[in-house]
Short mmCIF file of C-alpha atoms in Angstrom, two decimals:
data_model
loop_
_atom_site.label_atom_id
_atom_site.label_comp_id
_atom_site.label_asym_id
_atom_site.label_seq_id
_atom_site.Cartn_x
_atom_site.Cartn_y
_atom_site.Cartn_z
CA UNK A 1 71.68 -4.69 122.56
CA UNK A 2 75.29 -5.82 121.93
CA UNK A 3 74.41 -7.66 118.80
CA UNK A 4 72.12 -5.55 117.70
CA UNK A 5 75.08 -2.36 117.41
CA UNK A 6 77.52 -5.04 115.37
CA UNK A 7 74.90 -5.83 113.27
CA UNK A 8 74.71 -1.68 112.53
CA UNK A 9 78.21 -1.18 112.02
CA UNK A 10 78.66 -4.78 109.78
CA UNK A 11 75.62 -3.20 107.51
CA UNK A 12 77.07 -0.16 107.71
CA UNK A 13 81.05 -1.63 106.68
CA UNK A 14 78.91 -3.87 103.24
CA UNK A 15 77.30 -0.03 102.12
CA UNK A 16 80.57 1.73 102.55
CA UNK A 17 82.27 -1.22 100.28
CA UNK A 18 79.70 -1.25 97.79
CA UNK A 19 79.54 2.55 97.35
CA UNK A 20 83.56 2.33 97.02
CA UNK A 21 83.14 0.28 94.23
CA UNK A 22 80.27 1.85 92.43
CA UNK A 23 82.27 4.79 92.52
CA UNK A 24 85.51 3.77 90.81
CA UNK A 25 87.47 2.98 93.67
CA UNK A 26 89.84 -0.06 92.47
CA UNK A 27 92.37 0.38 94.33
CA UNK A 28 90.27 0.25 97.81
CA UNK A 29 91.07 1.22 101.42
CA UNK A 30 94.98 2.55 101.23
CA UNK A 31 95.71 2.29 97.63
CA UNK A 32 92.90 5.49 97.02
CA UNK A 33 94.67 7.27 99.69
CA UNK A 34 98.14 6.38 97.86
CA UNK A 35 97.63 7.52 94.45
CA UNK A 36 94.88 9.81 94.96
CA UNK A 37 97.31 13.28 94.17
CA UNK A 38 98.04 11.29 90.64
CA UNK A 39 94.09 11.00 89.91
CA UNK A 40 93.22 14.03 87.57
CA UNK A 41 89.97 13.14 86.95
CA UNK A 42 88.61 12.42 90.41
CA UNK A 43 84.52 11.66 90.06
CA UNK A 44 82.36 12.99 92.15
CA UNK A 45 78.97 10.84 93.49
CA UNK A 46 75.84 11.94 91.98
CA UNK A 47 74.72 12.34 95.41
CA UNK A 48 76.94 15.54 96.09
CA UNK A 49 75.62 17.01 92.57
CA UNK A 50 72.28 19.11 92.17
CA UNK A 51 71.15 19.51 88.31
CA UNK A 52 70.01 23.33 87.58
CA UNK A 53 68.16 24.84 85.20
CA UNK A 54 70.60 27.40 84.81
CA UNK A 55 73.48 24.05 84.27
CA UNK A 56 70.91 22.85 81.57
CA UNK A 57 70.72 25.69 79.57
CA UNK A 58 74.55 26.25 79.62
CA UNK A 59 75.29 22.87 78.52
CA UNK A 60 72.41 22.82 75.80
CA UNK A 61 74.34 26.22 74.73
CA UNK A 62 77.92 24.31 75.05
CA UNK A 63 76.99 21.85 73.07
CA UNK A 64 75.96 23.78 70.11
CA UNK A 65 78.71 25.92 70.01
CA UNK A 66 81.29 22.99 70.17
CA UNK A 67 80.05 21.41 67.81
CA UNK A 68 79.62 24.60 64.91
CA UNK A 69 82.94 25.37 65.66
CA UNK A 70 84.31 21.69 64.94
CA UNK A 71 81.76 21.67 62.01
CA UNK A 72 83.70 24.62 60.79
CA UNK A 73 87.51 23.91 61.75
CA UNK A 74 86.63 20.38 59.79
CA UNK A 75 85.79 22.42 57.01
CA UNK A 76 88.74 24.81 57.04
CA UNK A 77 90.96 21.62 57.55
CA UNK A 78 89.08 20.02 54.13
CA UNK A 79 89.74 22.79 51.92
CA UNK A 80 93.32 23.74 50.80
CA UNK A 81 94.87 26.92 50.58
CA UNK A 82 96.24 28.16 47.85
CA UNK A 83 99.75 30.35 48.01
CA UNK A 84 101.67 31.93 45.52
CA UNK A 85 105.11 33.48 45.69
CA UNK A 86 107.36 35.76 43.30
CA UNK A 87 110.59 34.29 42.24
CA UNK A 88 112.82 33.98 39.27
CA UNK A 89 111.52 32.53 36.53
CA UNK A 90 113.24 29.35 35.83
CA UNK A 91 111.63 27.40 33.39
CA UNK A 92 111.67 23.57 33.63
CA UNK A 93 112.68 22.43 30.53
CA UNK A 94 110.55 19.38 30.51
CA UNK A 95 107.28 20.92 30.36
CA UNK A 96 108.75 24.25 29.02
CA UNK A 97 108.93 25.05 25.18
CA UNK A 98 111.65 26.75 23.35
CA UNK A 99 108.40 28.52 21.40
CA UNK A 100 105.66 30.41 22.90
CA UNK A 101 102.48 30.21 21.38
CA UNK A 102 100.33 33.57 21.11
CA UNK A 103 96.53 33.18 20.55
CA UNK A 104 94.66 36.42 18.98
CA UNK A 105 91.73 37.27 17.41
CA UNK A 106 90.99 41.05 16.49
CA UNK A 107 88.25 42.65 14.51
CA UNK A 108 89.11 45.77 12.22
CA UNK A 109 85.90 47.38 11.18
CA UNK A 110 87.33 49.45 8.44
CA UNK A 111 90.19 47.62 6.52
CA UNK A 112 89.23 45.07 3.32
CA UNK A 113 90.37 41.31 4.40
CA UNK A 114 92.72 41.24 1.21
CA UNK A 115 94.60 44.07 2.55
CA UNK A 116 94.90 43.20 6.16
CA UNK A 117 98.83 42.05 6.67
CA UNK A 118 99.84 40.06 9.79
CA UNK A 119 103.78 40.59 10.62
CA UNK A 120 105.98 39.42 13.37
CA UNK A 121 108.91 41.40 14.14
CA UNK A 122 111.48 39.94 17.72
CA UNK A 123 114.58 41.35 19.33
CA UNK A 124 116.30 37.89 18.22
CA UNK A 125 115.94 39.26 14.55
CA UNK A 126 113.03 37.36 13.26
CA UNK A 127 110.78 39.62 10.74
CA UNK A 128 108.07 37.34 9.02
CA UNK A 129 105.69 39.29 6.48
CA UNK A 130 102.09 38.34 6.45
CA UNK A 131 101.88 35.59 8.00
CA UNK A 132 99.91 32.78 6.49
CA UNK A 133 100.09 29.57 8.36
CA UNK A 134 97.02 29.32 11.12
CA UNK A 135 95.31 32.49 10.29
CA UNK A 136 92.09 33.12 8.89
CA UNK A 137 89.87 35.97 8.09
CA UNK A 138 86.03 37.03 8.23
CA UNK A 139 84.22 39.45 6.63
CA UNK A 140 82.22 41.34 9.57
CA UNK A 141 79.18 43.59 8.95
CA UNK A 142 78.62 46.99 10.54
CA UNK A 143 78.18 45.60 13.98
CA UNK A 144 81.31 43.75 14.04
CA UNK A 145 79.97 40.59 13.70
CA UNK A 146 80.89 37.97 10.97
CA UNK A 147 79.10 38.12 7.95
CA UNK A 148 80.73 35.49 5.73
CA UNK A 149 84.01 33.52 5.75
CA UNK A 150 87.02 35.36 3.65
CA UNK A 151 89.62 32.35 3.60
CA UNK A 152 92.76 31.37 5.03
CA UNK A 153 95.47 33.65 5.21
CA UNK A 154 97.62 33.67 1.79
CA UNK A 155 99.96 34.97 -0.49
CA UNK A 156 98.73 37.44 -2.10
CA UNK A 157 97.76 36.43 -6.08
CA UNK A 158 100.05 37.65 -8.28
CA UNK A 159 98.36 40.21 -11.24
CA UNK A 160 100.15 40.64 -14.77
CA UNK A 161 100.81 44.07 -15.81
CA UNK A 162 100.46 44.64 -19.38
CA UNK A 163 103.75 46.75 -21.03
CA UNK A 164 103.33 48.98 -23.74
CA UNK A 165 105.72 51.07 -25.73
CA UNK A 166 103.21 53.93 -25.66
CA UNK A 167 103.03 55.96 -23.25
CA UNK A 168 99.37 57.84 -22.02
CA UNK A 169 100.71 61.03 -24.42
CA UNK A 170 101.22 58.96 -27.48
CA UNK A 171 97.76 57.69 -27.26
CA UNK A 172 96.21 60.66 -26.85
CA UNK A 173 98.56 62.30 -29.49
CA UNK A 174 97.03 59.11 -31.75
CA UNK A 175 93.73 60.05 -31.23
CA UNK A 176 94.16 63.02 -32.36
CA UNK A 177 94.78 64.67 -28.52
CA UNK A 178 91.71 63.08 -27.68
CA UNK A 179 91.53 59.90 -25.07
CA UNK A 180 88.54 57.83 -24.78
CA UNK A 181 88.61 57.30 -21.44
CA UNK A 182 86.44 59.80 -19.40
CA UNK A 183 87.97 62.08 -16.93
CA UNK A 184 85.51 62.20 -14.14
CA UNK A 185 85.10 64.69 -11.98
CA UNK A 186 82.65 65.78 -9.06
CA UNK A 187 80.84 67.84 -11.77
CA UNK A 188 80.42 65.65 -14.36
CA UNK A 189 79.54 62.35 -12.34
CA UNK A 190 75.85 62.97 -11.97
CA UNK A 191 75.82 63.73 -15.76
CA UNK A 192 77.88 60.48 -16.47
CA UNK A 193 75.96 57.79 -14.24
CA UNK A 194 72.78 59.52 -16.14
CA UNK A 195 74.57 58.66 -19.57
CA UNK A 196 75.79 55.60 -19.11
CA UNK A 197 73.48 52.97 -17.11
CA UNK A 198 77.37 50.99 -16.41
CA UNK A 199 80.67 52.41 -15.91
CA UNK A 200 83.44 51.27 -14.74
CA UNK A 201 86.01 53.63 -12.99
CA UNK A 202 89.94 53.42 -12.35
CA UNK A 203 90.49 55.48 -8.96
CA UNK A 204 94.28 56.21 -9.65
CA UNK A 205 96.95 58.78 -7.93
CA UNK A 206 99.59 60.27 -10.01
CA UNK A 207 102.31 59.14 -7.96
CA UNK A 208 101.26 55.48 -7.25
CA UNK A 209 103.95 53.08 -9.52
CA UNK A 210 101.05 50.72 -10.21
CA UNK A 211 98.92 53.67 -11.07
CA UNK A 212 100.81 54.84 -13.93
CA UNK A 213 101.60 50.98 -15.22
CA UNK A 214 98.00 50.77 -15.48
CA UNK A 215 97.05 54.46 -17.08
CA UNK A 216 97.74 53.29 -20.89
CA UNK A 217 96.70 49.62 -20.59
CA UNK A 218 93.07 51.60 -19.19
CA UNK A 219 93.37 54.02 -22.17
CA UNK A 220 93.92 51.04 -24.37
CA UNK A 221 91.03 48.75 -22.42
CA UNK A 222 88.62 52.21 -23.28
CA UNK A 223 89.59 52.45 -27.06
CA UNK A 224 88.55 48.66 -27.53
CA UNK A 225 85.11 49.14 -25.61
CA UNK A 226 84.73 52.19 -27.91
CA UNK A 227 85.47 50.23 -30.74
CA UNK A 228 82.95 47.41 -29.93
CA UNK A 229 80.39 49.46 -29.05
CA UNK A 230 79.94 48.42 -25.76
CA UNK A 231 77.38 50.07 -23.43
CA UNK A 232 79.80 50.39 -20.86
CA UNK A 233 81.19 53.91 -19.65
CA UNK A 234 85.42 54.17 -18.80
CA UNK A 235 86.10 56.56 -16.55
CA UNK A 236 89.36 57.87 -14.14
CA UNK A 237 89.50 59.81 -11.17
CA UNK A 238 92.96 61.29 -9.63
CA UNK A 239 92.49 61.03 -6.21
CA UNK A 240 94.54 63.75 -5.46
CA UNK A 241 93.33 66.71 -7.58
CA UNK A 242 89.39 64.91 -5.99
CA UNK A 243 90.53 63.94 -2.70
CA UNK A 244 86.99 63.95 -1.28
CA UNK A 245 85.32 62.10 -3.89
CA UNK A 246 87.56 59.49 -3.38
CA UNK A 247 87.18 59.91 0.64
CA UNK A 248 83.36 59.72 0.17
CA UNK A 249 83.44 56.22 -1.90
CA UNK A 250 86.09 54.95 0.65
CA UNK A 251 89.18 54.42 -1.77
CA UNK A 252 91.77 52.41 0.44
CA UNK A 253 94.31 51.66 -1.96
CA UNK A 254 95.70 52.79 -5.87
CA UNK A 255 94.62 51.61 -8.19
CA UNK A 256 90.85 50.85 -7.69
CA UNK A 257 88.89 49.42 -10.27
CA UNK A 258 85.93 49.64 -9.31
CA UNK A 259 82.18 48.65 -10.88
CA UNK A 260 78.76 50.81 -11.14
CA UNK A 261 75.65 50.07 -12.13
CA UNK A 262 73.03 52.64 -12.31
CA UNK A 263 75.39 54.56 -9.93
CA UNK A 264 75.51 52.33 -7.14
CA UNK A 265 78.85 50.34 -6.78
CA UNK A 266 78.86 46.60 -7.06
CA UNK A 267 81.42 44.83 -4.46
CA UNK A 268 84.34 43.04 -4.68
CA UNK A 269 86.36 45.42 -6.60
CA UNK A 270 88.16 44.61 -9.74
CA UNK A 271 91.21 42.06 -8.45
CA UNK A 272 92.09 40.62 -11.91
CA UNK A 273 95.31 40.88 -14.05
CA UNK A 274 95.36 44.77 -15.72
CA UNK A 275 95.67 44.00 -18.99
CA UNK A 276 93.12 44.42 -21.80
CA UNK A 277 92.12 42.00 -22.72
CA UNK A 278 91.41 40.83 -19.29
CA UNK A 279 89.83 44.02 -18.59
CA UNK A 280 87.97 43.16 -21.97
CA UNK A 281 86.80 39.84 -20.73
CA UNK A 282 85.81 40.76 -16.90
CA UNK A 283 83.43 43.90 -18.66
CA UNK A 284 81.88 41.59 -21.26
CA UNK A 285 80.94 39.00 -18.92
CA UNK A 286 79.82 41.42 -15.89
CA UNK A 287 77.41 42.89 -18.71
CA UNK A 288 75.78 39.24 -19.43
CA UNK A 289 75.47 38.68 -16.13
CA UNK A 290 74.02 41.79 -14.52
CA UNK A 291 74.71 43.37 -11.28
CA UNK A 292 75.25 40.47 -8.31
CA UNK A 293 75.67 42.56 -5.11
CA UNK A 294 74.71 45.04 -3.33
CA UNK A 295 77.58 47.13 -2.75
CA UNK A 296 75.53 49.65 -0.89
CA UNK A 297 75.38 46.61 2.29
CA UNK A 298 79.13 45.91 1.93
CA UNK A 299 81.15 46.97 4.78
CA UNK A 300 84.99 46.52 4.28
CA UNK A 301 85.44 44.92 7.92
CA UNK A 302 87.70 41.86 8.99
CA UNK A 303 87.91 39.97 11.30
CA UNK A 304 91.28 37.81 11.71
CA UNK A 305 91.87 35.40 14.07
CA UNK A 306 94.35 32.18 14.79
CA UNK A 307 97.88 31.75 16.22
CA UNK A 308 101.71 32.06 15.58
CA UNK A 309 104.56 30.30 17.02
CA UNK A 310 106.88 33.15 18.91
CA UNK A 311 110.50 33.48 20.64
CA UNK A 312 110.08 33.99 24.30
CA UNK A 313 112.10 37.46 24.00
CA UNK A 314 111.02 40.69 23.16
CA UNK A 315 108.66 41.13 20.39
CA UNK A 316 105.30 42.43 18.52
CA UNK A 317 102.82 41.60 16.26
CA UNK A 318 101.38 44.39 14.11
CA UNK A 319 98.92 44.44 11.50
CA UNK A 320 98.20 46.83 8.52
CA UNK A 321 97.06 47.31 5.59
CA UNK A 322 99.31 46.19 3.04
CA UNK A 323 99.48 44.92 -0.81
CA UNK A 324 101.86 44.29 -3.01
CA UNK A 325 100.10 45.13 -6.24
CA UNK A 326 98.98 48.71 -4.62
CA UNK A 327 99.69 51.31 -3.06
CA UNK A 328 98.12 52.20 0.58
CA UNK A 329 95.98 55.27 0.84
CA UNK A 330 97.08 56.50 4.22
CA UNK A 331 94.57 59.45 4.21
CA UNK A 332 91.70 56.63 4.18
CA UNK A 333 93.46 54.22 6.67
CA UNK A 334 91.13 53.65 9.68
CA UNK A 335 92.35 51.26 12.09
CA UNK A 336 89.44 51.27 14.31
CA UNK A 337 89.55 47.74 16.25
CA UNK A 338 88.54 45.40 18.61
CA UNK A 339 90.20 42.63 20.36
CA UNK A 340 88.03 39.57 21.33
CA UNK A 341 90.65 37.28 22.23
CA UNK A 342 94.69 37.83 23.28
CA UNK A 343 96.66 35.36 25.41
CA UNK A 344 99.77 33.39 25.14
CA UNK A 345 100.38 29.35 25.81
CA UNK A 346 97.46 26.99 24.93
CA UNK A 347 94.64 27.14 27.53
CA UNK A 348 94.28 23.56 27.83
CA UNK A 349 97.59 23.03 29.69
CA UNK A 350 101.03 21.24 27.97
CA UNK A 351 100.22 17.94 25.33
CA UNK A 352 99.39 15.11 27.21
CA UNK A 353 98.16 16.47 30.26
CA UNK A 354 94.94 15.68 31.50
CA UNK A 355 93.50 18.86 31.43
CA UNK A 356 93.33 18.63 27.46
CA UNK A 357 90.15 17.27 28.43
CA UNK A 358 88.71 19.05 30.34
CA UNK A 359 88.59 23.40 30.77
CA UNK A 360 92.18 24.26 32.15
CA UNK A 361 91.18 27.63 33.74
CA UNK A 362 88.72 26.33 35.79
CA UNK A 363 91.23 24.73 38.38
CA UNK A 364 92.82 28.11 38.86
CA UNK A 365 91.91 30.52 41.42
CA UNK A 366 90.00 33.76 39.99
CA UNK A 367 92.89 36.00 40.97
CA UNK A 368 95.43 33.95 38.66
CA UNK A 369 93.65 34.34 35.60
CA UNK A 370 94.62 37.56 33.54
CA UNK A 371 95.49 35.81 30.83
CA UNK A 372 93.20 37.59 28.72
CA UNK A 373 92.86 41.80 29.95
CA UNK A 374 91.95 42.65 26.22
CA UNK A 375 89.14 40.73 25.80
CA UNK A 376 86.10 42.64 24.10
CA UNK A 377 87.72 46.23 24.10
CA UNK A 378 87.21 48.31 21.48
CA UNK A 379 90.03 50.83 20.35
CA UNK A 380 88.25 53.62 18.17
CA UNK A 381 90.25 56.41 15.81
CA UNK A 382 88.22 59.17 15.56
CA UNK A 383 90.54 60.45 12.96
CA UNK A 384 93.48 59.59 10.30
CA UNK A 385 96.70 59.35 10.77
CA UNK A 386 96.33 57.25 13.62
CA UNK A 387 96.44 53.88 15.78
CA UNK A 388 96.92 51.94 19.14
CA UNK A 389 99.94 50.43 20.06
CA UNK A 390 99.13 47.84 22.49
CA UNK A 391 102.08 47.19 25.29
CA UNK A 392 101.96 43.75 27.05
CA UNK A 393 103.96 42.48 30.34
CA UNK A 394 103.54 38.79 30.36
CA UNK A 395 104.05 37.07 33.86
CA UNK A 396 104.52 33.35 33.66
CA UNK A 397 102.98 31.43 36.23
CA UNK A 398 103.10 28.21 37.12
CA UNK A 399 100.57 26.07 38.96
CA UNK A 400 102.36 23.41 41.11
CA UNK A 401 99.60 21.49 42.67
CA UNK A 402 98.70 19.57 39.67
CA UNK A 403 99.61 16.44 38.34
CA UNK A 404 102.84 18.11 37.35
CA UNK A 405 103.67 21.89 36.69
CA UNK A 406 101.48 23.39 34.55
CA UNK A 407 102.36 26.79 33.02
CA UNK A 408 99.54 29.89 32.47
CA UNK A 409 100.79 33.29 31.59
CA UNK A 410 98.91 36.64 32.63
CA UNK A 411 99.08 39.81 31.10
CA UNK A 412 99.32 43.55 32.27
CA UNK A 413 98.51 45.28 29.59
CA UNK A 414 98.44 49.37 28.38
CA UNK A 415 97.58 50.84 25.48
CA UNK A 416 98.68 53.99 23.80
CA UNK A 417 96.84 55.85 20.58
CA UNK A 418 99.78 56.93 18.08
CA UNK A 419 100.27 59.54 15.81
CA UNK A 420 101.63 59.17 12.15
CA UNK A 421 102.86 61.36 9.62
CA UNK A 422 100.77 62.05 6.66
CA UNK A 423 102.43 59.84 4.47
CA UNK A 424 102.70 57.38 7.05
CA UNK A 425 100.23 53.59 6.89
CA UNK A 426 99.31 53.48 10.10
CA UNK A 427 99.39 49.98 11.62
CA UNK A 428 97.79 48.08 14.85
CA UNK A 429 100.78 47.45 17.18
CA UNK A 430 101.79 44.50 19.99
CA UNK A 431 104.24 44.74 21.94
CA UNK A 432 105.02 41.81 24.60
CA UNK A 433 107.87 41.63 26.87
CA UNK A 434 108.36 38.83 28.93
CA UNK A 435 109.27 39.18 33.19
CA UNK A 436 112.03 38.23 34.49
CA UNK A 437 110.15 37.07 37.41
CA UNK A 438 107.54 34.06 37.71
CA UNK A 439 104.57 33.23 40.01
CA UNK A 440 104.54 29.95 41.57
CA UNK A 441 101.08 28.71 42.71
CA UNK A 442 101.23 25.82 45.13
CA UNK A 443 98.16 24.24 47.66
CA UNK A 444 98.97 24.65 51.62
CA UNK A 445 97.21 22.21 53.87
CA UNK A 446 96.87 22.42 57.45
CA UNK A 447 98.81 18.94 59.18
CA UNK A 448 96.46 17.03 60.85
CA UNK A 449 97.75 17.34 64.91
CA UNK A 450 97.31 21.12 63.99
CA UNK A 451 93.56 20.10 63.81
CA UNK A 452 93.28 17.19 66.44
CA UNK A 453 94.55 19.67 68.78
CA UNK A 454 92.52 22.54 67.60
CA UNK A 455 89.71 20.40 67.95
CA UNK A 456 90.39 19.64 71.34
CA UNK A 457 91.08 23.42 72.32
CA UNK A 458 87.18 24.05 71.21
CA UNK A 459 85.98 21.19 73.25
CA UNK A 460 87.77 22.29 77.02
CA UNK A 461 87.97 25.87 76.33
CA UNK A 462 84.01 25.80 75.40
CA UNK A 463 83.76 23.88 78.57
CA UNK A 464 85.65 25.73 80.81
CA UNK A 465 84.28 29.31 79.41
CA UNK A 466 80.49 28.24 79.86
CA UNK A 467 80.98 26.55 83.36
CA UNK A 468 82.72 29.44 84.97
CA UNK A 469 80.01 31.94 83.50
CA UNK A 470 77.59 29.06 84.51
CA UNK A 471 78.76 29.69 88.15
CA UNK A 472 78.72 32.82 88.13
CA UNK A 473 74.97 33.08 87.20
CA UNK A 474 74.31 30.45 90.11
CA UNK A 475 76.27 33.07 92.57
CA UNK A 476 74.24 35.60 91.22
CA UNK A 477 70.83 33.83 91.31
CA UNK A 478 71.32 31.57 94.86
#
């Protein structure tokens, strides 16, 4: 029996060894009992663990919600944030301009392209008169859109003005108190578009300089169609003894010349020198070649659009209707408008930059991009004597997590509807001031230990969460 029992304990000694070593024991005998308070991550044999169903579903449940919540901290950490803070605007000189360049383009449905003026007025003292470099006009139809191309903006062309010793008495008092021209009136123009199949009419006010320049050289221009025998009627109305008449054919400015045939008016108006024998030519020629347009269709809208070179101070562009060959009818001024496009610096970021390739707004978040409030509104007059004046804030701001600083500028903008006196032009008014203050636009990202150990928060506190509740549910099932 003796050998038997040592036999036991030696097998018993060789399965205690082996089971010390299967389970991590490398120290053996009295090094585990040394450091075992140090070991924080003492195992446990499978033999003193029971799998549950309970334990399975927990972990199945663990699982999934460690790893959507790394799924989405990994996404939060991948996408930047952008910031943006107020501060004073300090301009960097090497990407900043001395010049700020304002973009418009704004459709007036009631004003004639040749009249339409673009002027530039700053604090600094600058005062430019229609502008002509980079701006161009449309003609628009009654729906505001463009119907043909006008031109590039220009100096108006200068007319000759014929001087005569006579004056519009001692004609008359020549012919015998008689003057060939035909005074027309609201009475007598059904009777004179029935006698004559072409007349040509001089829409005139008495007090309008160019107006009475023009009354003898039009006498004078009447006795020589008389005098040829021309089929051609000369006529006159004074717009201010038959204000309406000349409201209902939409007179803009004195003096009008303008051309009917079989009473319907032929578009463009008269623009030629006013003297007679220009006047001469224009009639015999319009008569060989018959009527050309419809002036019935013709709308007298523009559209003009393109951009001007400004002072980064205080400022406004205006437009009206202005000529320097007539005078303005104010009474007949309608600056009914819309703005498609109003912004300041060039979209496509500074020369040189990359994004001259490629759209520049689309980098920039949403809530940066008022750089264009106006777009599309329409500003309607509803009567004479009246216009918007558009007031503008413009905010630089400057995006920093580009290539290099790149400068956008929004706009706050208000508008106002102004009254003028009657003898007032009225004229389309804006007025920008620029902040004081800037917007700087920079991209945050999160550091990457703020993530590792986020990441590792989700993994123990997921853990730890589940396996006390999974405990719980044991206690409460056992």
């Amino acid at each position: 029996k003796r050998p038997t029992r040592l036999r036991q304990e030696a097998v018993g000694q060789a399965a205690s060894d082996k089971a010390a070593m299967m389970y991590g024991d490398i120290n053996g005998g009295s090094g585990r009992r040394a450091v075992g308070p140090a070991d924080f991550y003492r195992r446990v044999p499978p033999s003193m663990t029971e799998a549950t169903r309970i334990g399975v579903i927990m972990s199945i449940i663990a699982l999934l919600l460690m790893t959507s919540l790394f799924l989405c901290e990994t996404y939060e950490f991948a996408r930047p944030r952008i910031k943006s803070s107020i501060e004073l605007d300090n301009r960097d000189a090497s990407w900043d301009e001395a010049l700020l360049r304002l973009n418009f383009n704004v459709s007036l449905f009631d004003v004639h392209c040749e009249f339409v003026s673009v002027d530039v007025w700053d604090s600094l003292g600058t005062n430019q008169q229609n502008i002509t470099k980079d701006v161009t006009k449309y003609h628009i139809d009654r729906n505001g859109e463009q119907a043909s191309f006008h031109g590039r903006n220009r100096e108006q062309t200068k007319v000759d003005h014929q001087v005569h010793d006579e004056t519009l008495e001692d004609i008359a008092d020549a012919n015998g108190g008689e003057l060939h021209s035909i005074d027309l009136t609201p009475e007598k123009r059904k009777d004179t578009f029935e006698t004559w199949d072409v007349v040509f009419v001089d829409y005139f006010a008495p007090w309008c300089v160019w107006c009475q320049r023009l009354a003898p050289t039009w006498e004078k221009f009447a006795e020589q169609v008389a005098k040829r025998h021309v089929q051609l009627g000369v006529a006159k109305v004074d717009c201010v003894a038959h204000a309406q008449l000349c409201k209902d054919e939409r007179i803009m400015a004195f003096p009008t010349l303008r051309w009917y045939e079989h009473g319907r008016a032929v578009m463009p108006d008269y623009k030629g020198d006013r003297t007679v024998g220009a006047l001469v030519e224009y009639a015999t020629r319009r008569l060989g070649e018959g009527q050309e347009d419809e002036s019935e269709d013709h709308h007298p809208g523009c559209q003009v659009s393109g951009h001007l070179m400004v002072n980064r101070v205080p400022g406004n562009l205006h437009m009206e209707a202005k000529s320097i060959h007539h005078e303005i009818n104010s009474a007949m001024t309608n600056l009914t408008h819309r703005v498609d496009h109003l912004s300041f610096g060039d979209e496509r970021g500074p020369q040189g930059h990359f994004l001259d390739r490629f759209a520049f707004l689309g980098g920039v978040p949403d809530e940066f991009k008022h750089t264009n409030p106006m777009k599309g509104r329409l500003f309607q007059t509803h009567r004479f004597h009246e216009s918007f004046h558009h007031h503008l804030k413009v905010v630089t701001t400057t995006i920093d997590y580009l290539f290099r600083p790149t400068a956008l500028y929004q706009i706050l903008a208000e508008s106002q509807l102004v009254l003028y006196e009657l003898q007032e032009v009225p004229e389309i008014k804006f007025l920008w001031d620029m902040s004081p203050m800037g917007i700087e636009v920079d991209m945050e990202r999160r550091p990457w230990y703020d993530y590792i150990t986020t990441c590792l928060a989700i993994v123990g506190g997921a853990y730890a969460s589940l396996g006390l509740i999974n405990r719980a549910l044991l206690a409460m099932f056992k």
